């Protein structure tokens, strides 16, 4: 299997159009919201000069995004052995489907919030208003924002979408993409790979 075929199989059933549309929607909300907030604050007196930009900042939380991602990853890790078990024990399918749906939900919310944060970060990177500096001590969103952190966040957020859409498709309730590839792997490779990667992820979560 070459890289082109592997890349094609990794893409979830929902497709890249869904990915792009969702990203543009949430990033657009964050970007436009930031512009509107700074414009409204520009008409206010000094005491309320950061009223709306503060509201934009409070709308999202970096730590909460991490929490959603971590919960999604933990549920994803628990879902994989349940999916494999359900292929051999039909009674386990009900439990596996619930775990898959929960994992998808947390990934979905994290991806949406990540897209919103990216829109706000882009607005701040473009220096929509000097009043943004008033919020520098509020959170990571409005301090030392550059292109590299935005791209890094976009990459990690895309990874969350990839896992979420792969573990559960809301149209036909199936799995696809990377999860389908994992389930198709021989157990002699799947078991040690799962234990190794799962152990590393669990260690990183706990150590943080």
PDB file of C-alpha atoms in Angstrom:
ATOM      1  CA  UNK A   1       0.000   0.000   0.000  1.00  0.00           C
ATOM      2  CA  UNK A   2       1.512   3.329  -1.081  1.00  0.00           C
ATOM      3  CA  UNK A   3       1.162   6.667   0.702  1.00  0.00           C
ATOM      4  CA  UNK A   4      -1.618   7.872  -1.615  1.00  0.00           C
ATOM      5  CA  UNK A   5      -3.783   4.811  -0.942  1.00  0.00           C
ATOM      6  CA  UNK A   6      -3.069   4.954   2.788  1.00  0.00           C
ATOM      7  CA  UNK A   7      -4.016   8.635   2.948  1.00  0.00           C
ATOM      8  CA  UNK A   8      -7.248   7.903   1.092  1.00  0.00           C
ATOM      9  CA  UNK A   9      -8.178   5.131   3.525  1.00  0.00           C
ATOM     10  CA  UNK A  10      -7.378   7.259   6.585  1.00  0.00           C
ATOM     11  CA  UNK A  11      -9.937   9.901   5.584  1.00  0.00           C
ATOM     12  CA  UNK A  12     -13.230   9.201   7.436  1.00  0.00           C
ATOM     13  CA  UNK A  13     -16.466   8.491   5.632  1.00  0.00           C
ATOM     14  CA  UNK A  14     -17.781  12.011   6.302  1.00  0.00           C
ATOM     15  CA  UNK A  15     -15.117  13.332   3.921  1.00  0.00           C
ATOM     16  CA  UNK A  16     -12.921  16.401   3.695  1.00  0.00           C
ATOM     17  CA  UNK A  17     -15.815  18.640   2.640  1.00  0.00           C
ATOM     18  CA  UNK A  18     -17.364  18.177   6.085  1.00  0.00           C
ATOM     19  CA  UNK A  19     -13.974  18.919   7.651  1.00  0.00           C
ATOM     20  CA  UNK A  20     -13.477  22.135   5.680  1.00  0.00           C
ATOM     21  CA  UNK A  21     -17.054  23.326   6.149  1.00  0.00           C
ATOM     22  CA  UNK A  22     -16.997  22.814   9.911  1.00  0.00           C
ATOM     23  CA  UNK A  23     -13.581  24.445  10.277  1.00  0.00           C
ATOM     24  CA  UNK A  24     -14.555  27.476   8.194  1.00  0.00           C
ATOM     25  CA  UNK A  25     -17.826  27.857  10.107  1.00  0.00           C
ATOM     26  CA  UNK A  26     -16.309  27.911  13.590  1.00  0.00           C
ATOM     27  CA  UNK A  27     -13.133  29.772  12.694  1.00  0.00           C
ATOM     28  CA  UNK A  28     -15.288  32.308  10.853  1.00  0.00           C
ATOM     29  CA  UNK A  29     -17.458  32.797  13.929  1.00  0.00           C
ATOM     30  CA  UNK A  30     -14.368  33.467  16.044  1.00  0.00           C
ATOM     31  CA  UNK A  31     -12.800  35.797  13.489  1.00  0.00           C
ATOM     32  CA  UNK A  32     -15.931  37.841  12.759  1.00  0.00           C
ATOM     33  CA  UNK A  33     -16.882  37.878  16.443  1.00  0.00           C
ATOM     34  CA  UNK A  34     -13.507  39.378  17.322  1.00  0.00           C
ATOM     35  CA  UNK A  35     -13.832  42.081  14.662  1.00  0.00           C
ATOM     36  CA  UNK A  36     -17.333  42.978  15.805  1.00  0.00           C
ATOM     37  CA  UNK A  37     -16.281  42.993  19.474  1.00  0.00           C
ATOM     38  CA  UNK A  38     -13.357  45.355  18.912  1.00  0.00           C
ATOM     39  CA  UNK A  39     -15.506  47.627  16.723  1.00  0.00           C
ATOM     40  CA  UNK A  40     -18.178  47.891  19.408  1.00  0.00           C
ATOM     41  CA  UNK A  41     -15.579  48.483  22.110  1.00  0.00           C
ATOM     42  CA  UNK A  42     -14.112  51.247  19.982  1.00  0.00           C
ATOM     43  CA  UNK A  43     -17.342  53.200  20.453  1.00  0.00           C
ATOM     44  CA  UNK A  44     -17.387  52.747  24.221  1.00  0.00           C
ATOM     45  CA  UNK A  45     -15.952  54.847  27.001  1.00  0.00           C
ATOM     46  CA  UNK A  46     -12.661  53.810  28.600  1.00  0.00           C
ATOM     47  CA  UNK A  47     -14.367  51.978  31.458  1.00  0.00           C
ATOM     48  CA  UNK A  48     -16.015  49.615  28.971  1.00  0.00           C
ATOM     49  CA  UNK A  49     -13.263  49.590  26.354  1.00  0.00           C
ATOM     50  CA  UNK A  50     -12.743  45.825  26.599  1.00  0.00           C
ATOM     51  CA  UNK A  51     -16.292  44.731  27.406  1.00  0.00           C
ATOM     52  CA  UNK A  52     -16.968  42.782  24.213  1.00  0.00           C
ATOM     53  CA  UNK A  53     -13.412  41.602  23.586  1.00  0.00           C
ATOM     54  CA  UNK A  54     -13.458  40.249  27.124  1.00  0.00           C
ATOM     55  CA  UNK A  55     -16.668  38.415  26.241  1.00  0.00           C
ATOM     56  CA  UNK A  56     -14.951  36.888  23.208  1.00  0.00           C
ATOM     57  CA  UNK A  57     -12.069  35.743  25.379  1.00  0.00           C
ATOM     58  CA  UNK A  58     -14.404  34.196  27.939  1.00  0.00           C
ATOM     59  CA  UNK A  59     -16.302  32.333  25.209  1.00  0.00           C
ATOM     60  CA  UNK A  60     -13.564  29.751  24.851  1.00  0.00           C
ATOM     61  CA  UNK A  61     -11.096  28.137  27.188  1.00  0.00           C
ATOM     62  CA  UNK A  62      -7.804  26.505  26.285  1.00  0.00           C
ATOM     63  CA  UNK A  63      -7.836  24.275  29.373  1.00  0.00           C
ATOM     64  CA  UNK A  64     -11.403  23.172  28.684  1.00  0.00           C
ATOM     65  CA  UNK A  65     -10.435  22.318  25.082  1.00  0.00           C
ATOM     66  CA  UNK A  66      -7.606  20.150  26.434  1.00  0.00           C
ATOM     67  CA  UNK A  67     -10.020  18.459  28.850  1.00  0.00           C
ATOM     68  CA  UNK A  68     -12.439  17.633  26.030  1.00  0.00           C
ATOM     69  CA  UNK A  69      -9.593  16.265  23.900  1.00  0.00           C
ATOM     70  CA  UNK A  70      -8.244  14.131  26.749  1.00  0.00           C
ATOM     71  CA  UNK A  71     -11.667  12.667  27.551  1.00  0.00           C
ATOM     72  CA  UNK A  72     -12.194  11.945  23.861  1.00  0.00           C
ATOM     73  CA  UNK A  73      -8.819  10.187  23.630  1.00  0.00           C
ATOM     74  CA  UNK A  74      -9.504   8.080  26.723  1.00  0.00           C
ATOM     75  CA  UNK A  75     -12.913   7.038  25.388  1.00  0.00           C
ATOM     76  CA  UNK A  76     -11.341   6.354  21.992  1.00  0.00           C
ATOM     77  CA  UNK A  77      -8.800   4.063  23.648  1.00  0.00           C
ATOM     78  CA  UNK A  78     -11.544   2.205  25.507  1.00  0.00           C
ATOM     79  CA  UNK A  79     -13.661   1.937  22.355  1.00  0.00           C
ATOM     80  CA  UNK A  80     -11.066   0.114  20.251  1.00  0.00           C
ATOM     81  CA  UNK A  81     -10.959  -3.168  22.229  1.00  0.00           C
ATOM     82  CA  UNK A  82     -14.752  -3.046  22.548  1.00  0.00           C
ATOM     83  CA  UNK A  83     -15.098  -2.700  18.775  1.00  0.00           C
ATOM     84  CA  UNK A  84     -12.763  -5.639  18.256  1.00  0.00           C
ATOM     85  CA  UNK A  85     -14.698  -7.676  20.827  1.00  0.00           C
ATOM     86  CA  UNK A  86     -18.015  -6.825  19.138  1.00  0.00           C
ATOM     87  CA  UNK A  87     -16.709  -8.303  15.877  1.00  0.00           C
ATOM     88  CA  UNK A  88     -16.505 -11.675  17.609  1.00  0.00           C
ATOM     89  CA  UNK A  89     -19.152 -11.308  20.335  1.00  0.00           C
ATOM     90  CA  UNK A  90     -22.282  -9.596  18.927  1.00  0.00           C
ATOM     91  CA  UNK A  91     -23.606  -8.878  22.432  1.00  0.00           C
ATOM     92  CA  UNK A  92     -20.752  -6.436  22.987  1.00  0.00           C
ATOM     93  CA  UNK A  93     -21.863  -4.245  20.074  1.00  0.00           C
ATOM     94  CA  UNK A  94     -24.323  -2.237  22.184  1.00  0.00           C
ATOM     95  CA  UNK A  95     -21.630  -1.237  24.678  1.00  0.00           C
ATOM     96  CA  UNK A  96     -19.091  -0.568  21.913  1.00  0.00           C
ATOM     97  CA  UNK A  97     -21.537   1.681  20.057  1.00  0.00           C
ATOM     98  CA  UNK A  98     -22.189   3.756  23.177  1.00  0.00           C
ATOM     99  CA  UNK A  99     -18.497   4.265  23.833  1.00  0.00           C
ATOM    100  CA  UNK A 100     -17.953   5.179  20.184  1.00  0.00           C
ATOM    101  CA  UNK A 101     -20.740   7.748  20.291  1.00  0.00           C
ATOM    102  CA  UNK A 102     -19.458   9.306  23.528  1.00  0.00           C
ATOM    103  CA  UNK A 103     -15.942   9.508  22.129  1.00  0.00           C
ATOM    104  CA  UNK A 104     -17.248  11.131  18.947  1.00  0.00           C
ATOM    105  CA  UNK A 105     -19.232  13.687  20.962  1.00  0.00           C
ATOM    106  CA  UNK A 106     -16.215  14.865  22.954  1.00  0.00           C
ATOM    107  CA  UNK A 107     -14.021  14.996  19.849  1.00  0.00           C
ATOM    108  CA  UNK A 108     -16.726  16.933  17.992  1.00  0.00           C
ATOM    109  CA  UNK A 109     -17.154  19.573  20.707  1.00  0.00           C
ATOM    110  CA  UNK A 110     -13.371  19.897  21.103  1.00  0.00           C
ATOM    111  CA  UNK A 111     -12.944  20.343  17.348  1.00  0.00           C
ATOM    112  CA  UNK A 112     -15.653  23.003  17.194  1.00  0.00           C
ATOM    113  CA  UNK A 113     -14.176  24.912  20.120  1.00  0.00           C
ATOM    114  CA  UNK A 114     -10.702  24.563  18.649  1.00  0.00           C
ATOM    115  CA  UNK A 115     -11.952  26.074  15.394  1.00  0.00           C
ATOM    116  CA  UNK A 116     -13.473  28.959  17.333  1.00  0.00           C
ATOM    117  CA  UNK A 117     -10.174  29.554  19.147  1.00  0.00           C
ATOM    118  CA  UNK A 118      -8.272  29.528  15.860  1.00  0.00           C
ATOM    119  CA  UNK A 119     -10.566  32.233  14.449  1.00  0.00           C
ATOM    120  CA  UNK A 120      -9.983  34.392  17.523  1.00  0.00           C
ATOM    121  CA  UNK A 121      -6.240  33.778  17.385  1.00  0.00           C
ATOM    122  CA  UNK A 122      -6.133  34.802  13.721  1.00  0.00           C
ATOM    123  CA  UNK A 123      -8.041  37.982  14.529  1.00  0.00           C
ATOM    124  CA  UNK A 124      -5.571  38.798  17.293  1.00  0.00           C
ATOM    125  CA  UNK A 125      -2.623  37.954  15.033  1.00  0.00           C
ATOM    126  CA  UNK A 126      -3.973  40.468  12.504  1.00  0.00           C
ATOM    127  CA  UNK A 127      -4.074  43.082  15.294  1.00  0.00           C
ATOM    128  CA  UNK A 128      -7.726  43.935  14.982  1.00  0.00           C
ATOM    129  CA  UNK A 129      -7.435  46.376  17.877  1.00  0.00           C
ATOM    130  CA  UNK A 130      -4.934  47.588  20.421  1.00  0.00           C
ATOM    131  CA  UNK A 131      -7.562  46.910  23.068  1.00  0.00           C
ATOM    132  CA  UNK A 132      -6.745  43.208  22.728  1.00  0.00           C
ATOM    133  CA  UNK A 133      -3.614  43.991  24.755  1.00  0.00           C
ATOM    134  CA  UNK A 134      -5.843  44.694  27.741  1.00  0.00           C
ATOM    135  CA  UNK A 135      -6.653  40.964  27.819  1.00  0.00           C
ATOM    136  CA  UNK A 136      -3.069  39.729  27.739  1.00  0.00           C
ATOM    137  CA  UNK A 137      -3.269  38.376  31.277  1.00  0.00           C
ATOM    138  CA  UNK A 138      -6.579  36.555  30.763  1.00  0.00           C
ATOM    139  CA  UNK A 139      -5.440  33.428  28.928  1.00  0.00           C
ATOM    140  CA  UNK A 140      -3.061  32.083  26.298  1.00  0.00           C
ATOM    141  CA  UNK A 141      -5.444  33.272  23.582  1.00  0.00           C
ATOM    142  CA  UNK A 142      -4.333  36.888  23.709  1.00  0.00           C
ATOM    143  CA  UNK A 143      -0.638  36.669  24.556  1.00  0.00           C
ATOM    144  CA  UNK A 144       2.297  36.236  22.154  1.00  0.00           C
ATOM    145  CA  UNK A 145       0.165  34.860  19.354  1.00  0.00           C
ATOM    146  CA  UNK A 146       2.087  34.007  16.196  1.00  0.00           C
ATOM    147  CA  UNK A 147       1.529  31.994  13.063  1.00  0.00           C
ATOM    148  CA  UNK A 148       3.312  28.899  14.397  1.00  0.00           C
ATOM    149  CA  UNK A 149       1.044  28.418  17.459  1.00  0.00           C
ATOM    150  CA  UNK A 150      -2.006  28.904  15.238  1.00  0.00           C
ATOM    151  CA  UNK A 151      -0.780  26.261  12.780  1.00  0.00           C
ATOM    152  CA  UNK A 152       0.113  23.901  15.638  1.00  0.00           C
ATOM    153  CA  UNK A 153      -3.358  24.278  17.146  1.00  0.00           C
ATOM    154  CA  UNK A 154      -4.946  23.748  13.721  1.00  0.00           C
ATOM    155  CA  UNK A 155      -2.924  20.549  13.225  1.00  0.00           C
ATOM    156  CA  UNK A 156      -3.846  19.077  16.622  1.00  0.00           C
ATOM    157  CA  UNK A 157      -7.468  20.115  16.170  1.00  0.00           C
ATOM    158  CA  UNK A 158      -7.546  18.403  12.764  1.00  0.00           C
ATOM    159  CA  UNK A 159      -6.268  15.244  14.430  1.00  0.00           C
ATOM    160  CA  UNK A 160      -9.237  15.376  16.821  1.00  0.00           C
ATOM    161  CA  UNK A 161     -11.615  15.602  13.853  1.00  0.00           C
ATOM    162  CA  UNK A 162      -9.874  12.685  12.165  1.00  0.00           C
ATOM    163  CA  UNK A 163     -10.307  10.434  15.208  1.00  0.00           C
ATOM    164  CA  UNK A 164     -13.825  11.599  16.002  1.00  0.00           C
ATOM    165  CA  UNK A 165     -15.236  11.072  12.516  1.00  0.00           C
ATOM    166  CA  UNK A 166     -13.393   7.757  12.228  1.00  0.00           C
ATOM    167  CA  UNK A 167     -14.770   6.302  15.452  1.00  0.00           C
ATOM    168  CA  UNK A 168     -18.419   7.179  14.708  1.00  0.00           C
ATOM    169  CA  UNK A 169     -20.365   8.349  11.672  1.00  0.00           C
ATOM    170  CA  UNK A 170     -23.612  10.001  12.704  1.00  0.00           C
ATOM    171  CA  UNK A 171     -25.348   9.120   9.427  1.00  0.00           C
ATOM    172  CA  UNK A 172     -24.995   5.333   9.481  1.00  0.00           C
ATOM    173  CA  UNK A 173     -23.427   4.899  12.958  1.00  0.00           C
ATOM    174  CA  UNK A 174     -20.441   3.040  11.491  1.00  0.00           C
ATOM    175  CA  UNK A 175     -16.704   3.532  11.916  1.00  0.00           C
ATOM    176  CA  UNK A 176     -14.288   4.274   9.105  1.00  0.00           C
ATOM    177  CA  UNK A 177     -10.901   5.775   8.304  1.00  0.00           C
ATOM    178  CA  UNK A 178      -8.114   5.051  10.747  1.00  0.00           C
ATOM    179  CA  UNK A 179     -10.400   2.948  12.972  1.00  0.00           C
ATOM    180  CA  UNK A 180     -11.247   0.720  10.016  1.00  0.00           C
ATOM    181  CA  UNK A 181      -7.540   0.267   9.298  1.00  0.00           C
ATOM    182  CA  UNK A 182      -6.855  -0.593  12.929  1.00  0.00           C
ATOM    183  CA  UNK A 183      -9.635  -3.181  13.046  1.00  0.00           C
ATOM    184  CA  UNK A 184      -8.357  -4.756   9.830  1.00  0.00           C
ATOM    185  CA  UNK A 185      -4.854  -5.260  11.269  1.00  0.00           C
ATOM    186  CA  UNK A 186      -3.856  -8.767  12.453  1.00  0.00           C
ATOM    187  CA  UNK A 187      -4.195  -9.242  16.203  1.00  0.00           C
ATOM    188  CA  UNK A 188      -0.494 -10.075  16.538  1.00  0.00           C
ATOM    189  CA  UNK A 189       0.266  -6.489  15.478  1.00  0.00           C
ATOM    190  CA  UNK A 190      -2.858  -4.864  16.849  1.00  0.00           C
ATOM    191  CA  UNK A 191      -2.476  -5.989  20.478  1.00  0.00           C
ATOM    192  CA  UNK A 192       1.136  -4.870  21.106  1.00  0.00           C
ATOM    193  CA  UNK A 193       0.562  -1.674  19.100  1.00  0.00           C
ATOM    194  CA  UNK A 194      -2.535  -0.834  21.125  1.00  0.00           C
ATOM    195  CA  UNK A 195      -0.843  -1.534  24.456  1.00  0.00           C
ATOM    196  CA  UNK A 196       2.226   0.514  23.509  1.00  0.00           C
ATOM    197  CA  UNK A 197       0.427   3.569  22.136  1.00  0.00           C
ATOM    198  CA  UNK A 198      -2.289   3.382  24.782  1.00  0.00           C
ATOM    199  CA  UNK A 199       0.322   3.188  27.531  1.00  0.00           C
ATOM    200  CA  UNK A 200       2.185   6.203  26.185  1.00  0.00           C
ATOM    201  CA  UNK A 201      -0.990   8.288  25.876  1.00  0.00           C
ATOM    202  CA  UNK A 202      -2.145   7.314  29.367  1.00  0.00           C
ATOM    203  CA  UNK A 203       1.285   8.145  30.820  1.00  0.00           C
ATOM    204  CA  UNK A 204       1.314  11.569  29.137  1.00  0.00           C
ATOM    205  CA  UNK A 205      -2.198  12.352  30.375  1.00  0.00           C
ATOM    206  CA  UNK A 206      -1.454  11.329  33.951  1.00  0.00           C
ATOM    207  CA  UNK A 207       1.963  13.007  34.053  1.00  0.00           C
ATOM    208  CA  UNK A 208       0.458  16.316  32.920  1.00  0.00           C
TER     209      UNK A 208
END
